[in-house]
XYZ file of C-alpha atoms in Angstrom:
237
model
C 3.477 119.867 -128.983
C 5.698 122.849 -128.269
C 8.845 121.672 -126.117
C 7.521 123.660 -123.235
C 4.445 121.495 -123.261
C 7.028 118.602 -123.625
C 9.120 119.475 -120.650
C 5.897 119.781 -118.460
C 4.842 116.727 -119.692
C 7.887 114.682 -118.853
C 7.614 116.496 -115.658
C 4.250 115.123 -114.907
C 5.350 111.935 -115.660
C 8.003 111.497 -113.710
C 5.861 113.235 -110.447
C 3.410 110.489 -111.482
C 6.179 107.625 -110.920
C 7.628 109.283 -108.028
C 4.295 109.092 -106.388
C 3.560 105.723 -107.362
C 6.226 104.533 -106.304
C 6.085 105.675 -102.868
C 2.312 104.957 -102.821
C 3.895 101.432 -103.158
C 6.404 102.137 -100.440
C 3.815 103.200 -98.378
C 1.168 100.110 -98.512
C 4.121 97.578 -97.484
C 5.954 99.413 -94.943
C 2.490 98.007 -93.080
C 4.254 94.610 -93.326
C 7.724 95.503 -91.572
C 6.408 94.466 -87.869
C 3.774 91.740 -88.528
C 5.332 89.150 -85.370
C 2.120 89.938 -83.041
C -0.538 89.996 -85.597
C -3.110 86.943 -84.838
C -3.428 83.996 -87.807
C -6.847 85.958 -89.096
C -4.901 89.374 -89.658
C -1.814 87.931 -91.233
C -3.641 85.764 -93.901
C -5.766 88.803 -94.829
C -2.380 90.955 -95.256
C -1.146 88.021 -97.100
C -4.115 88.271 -99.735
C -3.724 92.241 -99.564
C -0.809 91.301 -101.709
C -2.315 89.715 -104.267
C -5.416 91.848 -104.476
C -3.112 94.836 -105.353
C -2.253 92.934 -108.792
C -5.655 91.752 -108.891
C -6.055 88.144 -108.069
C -9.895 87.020 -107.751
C -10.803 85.147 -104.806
C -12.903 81.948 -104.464
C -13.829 83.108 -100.876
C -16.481 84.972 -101.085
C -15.719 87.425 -97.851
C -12.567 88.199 -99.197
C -13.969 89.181 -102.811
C -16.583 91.622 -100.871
C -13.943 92.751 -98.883
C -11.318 93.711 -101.839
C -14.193 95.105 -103.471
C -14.721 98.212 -100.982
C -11.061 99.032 -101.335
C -10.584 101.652 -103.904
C -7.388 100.413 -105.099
C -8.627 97.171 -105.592
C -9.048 96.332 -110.024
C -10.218 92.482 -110.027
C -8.114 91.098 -113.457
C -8.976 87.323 -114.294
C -5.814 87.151 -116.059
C -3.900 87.599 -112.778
C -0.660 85.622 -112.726
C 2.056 85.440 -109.470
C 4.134 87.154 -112.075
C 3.521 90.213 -111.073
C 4.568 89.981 -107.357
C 8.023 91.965 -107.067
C 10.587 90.337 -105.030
C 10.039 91.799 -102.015
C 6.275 90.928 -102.085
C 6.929 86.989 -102.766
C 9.801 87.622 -99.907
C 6.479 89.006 -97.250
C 4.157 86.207 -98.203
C 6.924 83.790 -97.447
C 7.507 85.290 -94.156
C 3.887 85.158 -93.586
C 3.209 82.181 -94.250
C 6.137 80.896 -91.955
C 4.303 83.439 -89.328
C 1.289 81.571 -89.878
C 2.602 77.930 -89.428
C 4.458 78.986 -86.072
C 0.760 80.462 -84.949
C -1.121 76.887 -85.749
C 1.517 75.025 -84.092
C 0.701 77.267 -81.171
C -3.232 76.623 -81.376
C -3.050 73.110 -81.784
C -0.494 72.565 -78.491
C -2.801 75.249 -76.915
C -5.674 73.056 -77.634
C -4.293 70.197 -76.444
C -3.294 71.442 -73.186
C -6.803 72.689 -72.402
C -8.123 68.859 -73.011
C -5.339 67.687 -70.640
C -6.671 70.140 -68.212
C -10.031 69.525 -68.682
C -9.056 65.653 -67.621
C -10.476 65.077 -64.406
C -8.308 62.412 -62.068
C -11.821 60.289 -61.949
C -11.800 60.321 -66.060
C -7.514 59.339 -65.765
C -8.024 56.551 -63.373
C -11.055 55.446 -66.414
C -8.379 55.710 -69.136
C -5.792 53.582 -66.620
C -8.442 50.867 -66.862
C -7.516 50.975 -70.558
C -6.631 47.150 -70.871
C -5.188 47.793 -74.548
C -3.046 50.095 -73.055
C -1.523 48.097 -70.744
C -1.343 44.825 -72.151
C 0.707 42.543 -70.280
C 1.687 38.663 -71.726
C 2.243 36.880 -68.505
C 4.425 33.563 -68.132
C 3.357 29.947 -68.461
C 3.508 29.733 -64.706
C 1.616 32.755 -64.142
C -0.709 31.721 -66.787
C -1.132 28.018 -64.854
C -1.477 30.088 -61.172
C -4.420 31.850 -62.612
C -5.826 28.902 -63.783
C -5.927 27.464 -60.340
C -6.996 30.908 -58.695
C -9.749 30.373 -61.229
C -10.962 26.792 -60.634
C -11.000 27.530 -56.610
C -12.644 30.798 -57.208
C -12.073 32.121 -53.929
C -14.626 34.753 -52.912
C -13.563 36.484 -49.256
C -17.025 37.371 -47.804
C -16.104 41.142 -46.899
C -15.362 41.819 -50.663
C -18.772 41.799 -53.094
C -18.574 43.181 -56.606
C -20.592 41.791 -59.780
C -19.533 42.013 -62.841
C -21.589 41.694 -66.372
C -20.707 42.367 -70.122
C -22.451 44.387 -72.490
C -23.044 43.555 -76.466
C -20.482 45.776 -77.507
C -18.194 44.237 -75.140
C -17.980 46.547 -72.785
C -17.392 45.642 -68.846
C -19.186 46.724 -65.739
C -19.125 46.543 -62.114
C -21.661 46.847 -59.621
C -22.180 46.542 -56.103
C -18.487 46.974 -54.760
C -17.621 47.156 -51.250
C -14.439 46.619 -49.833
C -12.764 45.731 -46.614
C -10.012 44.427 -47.055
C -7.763 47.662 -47.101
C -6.152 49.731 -49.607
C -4.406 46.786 -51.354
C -5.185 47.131 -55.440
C -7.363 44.967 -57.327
C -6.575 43.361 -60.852
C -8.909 43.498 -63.491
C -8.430 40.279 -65.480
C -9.176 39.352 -69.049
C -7.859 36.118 -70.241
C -8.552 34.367 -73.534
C -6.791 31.370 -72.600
C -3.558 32.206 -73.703
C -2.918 35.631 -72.940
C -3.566 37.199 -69.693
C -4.093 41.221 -69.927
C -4.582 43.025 -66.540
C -4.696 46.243 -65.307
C -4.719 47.957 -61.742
C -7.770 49.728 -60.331
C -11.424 49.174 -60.412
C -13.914 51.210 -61.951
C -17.542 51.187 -62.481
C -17.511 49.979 -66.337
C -14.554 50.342 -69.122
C -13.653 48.700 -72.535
C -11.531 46.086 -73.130
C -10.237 47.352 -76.704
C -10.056 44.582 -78.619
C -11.462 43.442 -81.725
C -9.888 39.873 -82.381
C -12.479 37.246 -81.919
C -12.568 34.342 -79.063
C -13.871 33.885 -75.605
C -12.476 35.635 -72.953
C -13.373 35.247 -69.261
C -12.867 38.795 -66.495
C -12.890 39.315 -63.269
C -11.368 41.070 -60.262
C -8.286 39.795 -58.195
C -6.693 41.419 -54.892
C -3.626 40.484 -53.503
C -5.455 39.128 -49.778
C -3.381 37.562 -47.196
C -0.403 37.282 -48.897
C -1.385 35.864 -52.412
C -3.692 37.347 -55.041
C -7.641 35.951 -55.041
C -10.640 35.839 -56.950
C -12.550 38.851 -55.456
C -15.701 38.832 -58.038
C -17.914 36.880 -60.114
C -16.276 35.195 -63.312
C -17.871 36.059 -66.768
C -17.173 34.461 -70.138
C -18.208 36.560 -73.138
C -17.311 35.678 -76.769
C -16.200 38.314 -79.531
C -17.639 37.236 -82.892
């Protein structure tokens, strides 16, 4: 090779790196304003990266994706080796991109089944007993014991109450007179009492430890609270 042929061929070479080089330039300057992209387009950008050096992909989409780009040379000996520094320095700032954008969802999603709450399906979850568990006093315990035993039933208040297998309590047949004063649902097991306010047509009581438990409905009539409803023992096995 004359050294005419040898200059042109150094020349060539270098051209070749130039290029290459800003070929390289080129594909990431794509990554410099990434903030609005959605979850979807950052994680594909993300893989761009390491389809350039030829990673294979387990996802099958993303293989027959890579595959229509011309650039792309599938290597099985593909290592994270070959990621420059400023590539490994993109997929970290993706990847902290998409973390910020799944936080997001997830609160997003949450607030839409909050909204989709209806104040009939809150006043439901109020009648929660688990969730408002209440351990009342020995002399609270004894008063309900009496209220109990005397069973009082005012004749302009009716509701019926029954228990299903899976432990789950109903009411029926509720009409009320007697104002806008609240009514108790009770459950007591004979040493705890646990009440809640408000009265709906069936809930369940939470609770899987075994014993007999007796519920029904008080209102505070007259001054003192009284047995409004029928009183039903059921046993948890």
């Amino acid at each position: 090779m004359n050294k005419k042929n040898i200059v042109l061929w150094y020349l060539f070479a270098a051209s070749l790196f130039v290029l290459q080089g800003l070929y390289a330039e080129d594909w990431l300057a794509k990554y410099d304003n990434i903030g609005e992209k959605s979850i979807e387009e950052l994680r594909l950008l993300k893989n761009e990266i390491y389809a350039r050096h030829g990673k294979m992909f387990d996802n099958s989409d993303l293989n027959q994706y890579f595959s229509s780009q011309v650039w792309y040379k599938p290597d099985k000996n593909f290592s994270d080796s070959r990621l420059s520094g400023r590539e490994k320095d993109i997929i970290v700032n993706i990847v902290t991109l998409e973390d910020k954008q799944e936080q997001s969802q997830s609160a997003s999603r949450i607030r839409v089944l909050e909204d989709k709450v209806s104040e009939l399906e809150k006043q439901l979850y109020g009648l929660e007993i688990h969730q408002a568990e209440i351990e009342k006093p020995n002399r609270e315990k004894d008063d309900r014991r009496k209220r109990l035993k005397e069973n009082y039933k005012p004749t302009q208040t009716s509701v019926i109450i029954w228990v299903d297998k899976d432990n789950t309590i109903h009411m029926g047949d509720i009409k009320n007179d007697t104002g806008s004063n609240a009514m108790l649902v009770i459950i007591y097991n004979g040493n705890t009492v646990y009440e809640s306010g408000g009265v709906a047509k069936s809930f369940k009581y939470k609770n899987d430890k075994k014993g007999v438990y007796t519920v029904y409905l008080e209102q505070f009539i007259d001054g003192g609270y009284k047995v409004i409803s029928n009183v039903v023992s059921y046993k948890i096995k």
